[in-house]
Amino acid sequence: MYANNSVYGGVTGWDAFEPALTRAEEMDADTIFRCATDIPEEWYEGDRDGLTRLVEAITGGVRSFED
């Protein structure tokens, strides 16, 4: 989500987020973990365990960023 709500002025439903939403929903766990490793550390304040828990919750699986 973007902090400046005005960017969502044209959003009238979920269709406004396509095709990005469908691509995200169809990502496999490996892709999500690879994406997470590219997140700048300052965005999650160095809480690698917290980021791992978030990705595990999204993917429904347990993995390590070191895999």
PDB file of C-alpha atoms in Angstrom:
ATOM      1  CA  MET A   1       0.000   0.000   0.000  1.00  0.00           C
ATOM      2  CA  TYR A   2       1.122   3.473  -0.807  1.00  0.00           C
ATOM      3  CA  ALA A   3       0.862   6.137   1.891  1.00  0.00           C
ATOM      4  CA  ASN A   4      -0.586   8.756  -0.465  1.00  0.00           C
ATOM      5  CA  ASN A   5      -4.179   7.558  -0.900  1.00  0.00           C
ATOM      6  CA  SER A   6      -4.748   9.809  -3.914  1.00  0.00           C
ATOM      7  CA  VAL A   7      -2.963   7.233  -6.098  1.00  0.00           C
ATOM      8  CA  TYR A   8      -5.954   4.931  -5.537  1.00  0.00           C
ATOM      9  CA  GLY A   9      -8.494   7.455  -6.812  1.00  0.00           C
ATOM     10  CA  GLY A  10      -9.163   5.430  -9.957  1.00  0.00           C
ATOM     11  CA  VAL A  11      -9.505   2.111  -8.147  1.00  0.00           C
ATOM     12  CA  THR A  12     -13.073   0.911  -8.290  1.00  0.00           C
ATOM     13  CA  GLY A  13     -12.513  -2.782  -7.609  1.00  0.00           C
ATOM     14  CA  TRP A  14     -10.071  -5.673  -7.610  1.00  0.00           C
ATOM     15  CA  ASP A  15      -9.841  -5.585 -11.415  1.00  0.00           C
ATOM     16  CA  ALA A  16      -7.809  -2.384 -11.107  1.00  0.00           C
ATOM     17  CA  PHE A  17      -4.926  -4.457  -9.740  1.00  0.00           C
ATOM     18  CA  GLU A  18      -4.775  -6.888 -12.656  1.00  0.00           C
ATOM     19  CA  PRO A  19      -2.655  -8.477 -13.994  1.00  0.00           C
ATOM     20  CA  ALA A  20      -0.286  -7.941 -11.046  1.00  0.00           C
ATOM     21  CA  LEU A  21      -2.714  -9.475  -8.531  1.00  0.00           C
ATOM     22  CA  THR A  22      -3.130 -12.702 -10.501  1.00  0.00           C
ATOM     23  CA  ARG A  23       0.632 -12.994 -11.018  1.00  0.00           C
ATOM     24  CA  ALA A  24       1.204 -12.597  -7.276  1.00  0.00           C
ATOM     25  CA  GLU A  25      -1.484 -15.157  -6.436  1.00  0.00           C
ATOM     26  CA  GLU A  26       0.062 -17.678  -8.840  1.00  0.00           C
ATOM     27  CA  MET A  27       3.665 -17.350  -7.600  1.00  0.00           C
ATOM     28  CA  ASP A  28       5.212 -20.497  -6.246  1.00  0.00           C
ATOM     29  CA  ALA A  29       6.947 -20.528  -2.868  1.00  0.00           C
ATOM     30  CA  ASP A  30      10.452 -20.478  -4.376  1.00  0.00           C
ATOM     31  CA  THR A  31       9.673 -17.309  -6.324  1.00  0.00           C
ATOM     32  CA  ILE A  32       8.223 -15.606  -3.263  1.00  0.00           C
ATOM     33  CA  PHE A  33      11.296 -16.492  -1.189  1.00  0.00           C
ATOM     34  CA  ARG A  34      13.589 -15.204  -3.963  1.00  0.00           C
ATOM     35  CA  CYS A  35      11.630 -11.937  -4.086  1.00  0.00           C
ATOM     36  CA  ALA A  36      11.850 -11.608  -0.312  1.00  0.00           C
ATOM     37  CA  THR A  37      15.637 -11.908  -0.395  1.00  0.00           C
ATOM     38  CA  ASP A  38      15.721  -8.781  -2.586  1.00  0.00           C
ATOM     39  CA  ILE A  39      13.822  -6.667  -0.035  1.00  0.00           C
ATOM     40  CA  PRO A  40      16.181  -4.054   1.430  1.00  0.00           C
ATOM     41  CA  GLU A  41      17.011  -4.907   5.033  1.00  0.00           C
ATOM     42  CA  GLU A  42      16.024  -1.445   6.265  1.00  0.00           C
ATOM     43  CA  TRP A  43      12.455  -2.099   5.052  1.00  0.00           C
ATOM     44  CA  TYR A  44      12.037  -4.876   7.616  1.00  0.00           C
ATOM     45  CA  GLU A  45      14.406  -3.284  10.134  1.00  0.00           C
ATOM     46  CA  GLY A  46      16.758  -6.256  10.091  1.00  0.00           C
ATOM     47  CA  ASP A  47      14.081  -8.582  11.464  1.00  0.00           C
ATOM     48  CA  ARG A  48      14.946 -11.545   9.236  1.00  0.00           C
ATOM     49  CA  ASP A  49      12.963 -13.913  11.478  1.00  0.00           C
ATOM     50  CA  GLY A  50       9.888 -11.710  11.100  1.00  0.00           C
ATOM     51  CA  LEU A  51      10.313 -11.596   7.326  1.00  0.00           C
ATOM     52  CA  THR A  52      10.712 -15.365   7.272  1.00  0.00           C
ATOM     53  CA  ARG A  53       7.504 -15.813   9.298  1.00  0.00           C
ATOM     54  CA  LEU A  54       5.652 -13.487   6.925  1.00  0.00           C
ATOM     55  CA  VAL A  55       6.817 -15.377   3.839  1.00  0.00           C
ATOM     56  CA  GLU A  56       5.999 -18.700   5.484  1.00  0.00           C
ATOM     57  CA  ALA A  57       2.492 -17.424   6.259  1.00  0.00           C
ATOM     58  CA  ILE A  58       2.054 -16.307   2.653  1.00  0.00           C
ATOM     59  CA  THR A  59       3.358 -19.547   1.156  1.00  0.00           C
ATOM     60  CA  GLY A  60       1.999 -21.950   3.760  1.00  0.00           C
ATOM     61  CA  GLY A  61       5.407 -23.588   4.010  1.00  0.00           C
ATOM     62  CA  VAL A  62       8.585 -23.549   5.998  1.00  0.00           C
ATOM     63  CA  ARG A  63      11.839 -22.617   4.297  1.00  0.00           C
ATOM     64  CA  SER A  64      14.978 -20.750   5.053  1.00  0.00           C
ATOM     65  CA  PHE A  65      16.436 -17.836   3.172  1.00  0.00           C
ATOM     66  CA  GLU A  66      19.719 -19.722   3.173  1.00  0.00           C
ATOM     67  CA  ASP A  67      18.264 -22.554   1.002  1.00  0.00           C
TER      68      ASP A  67
END
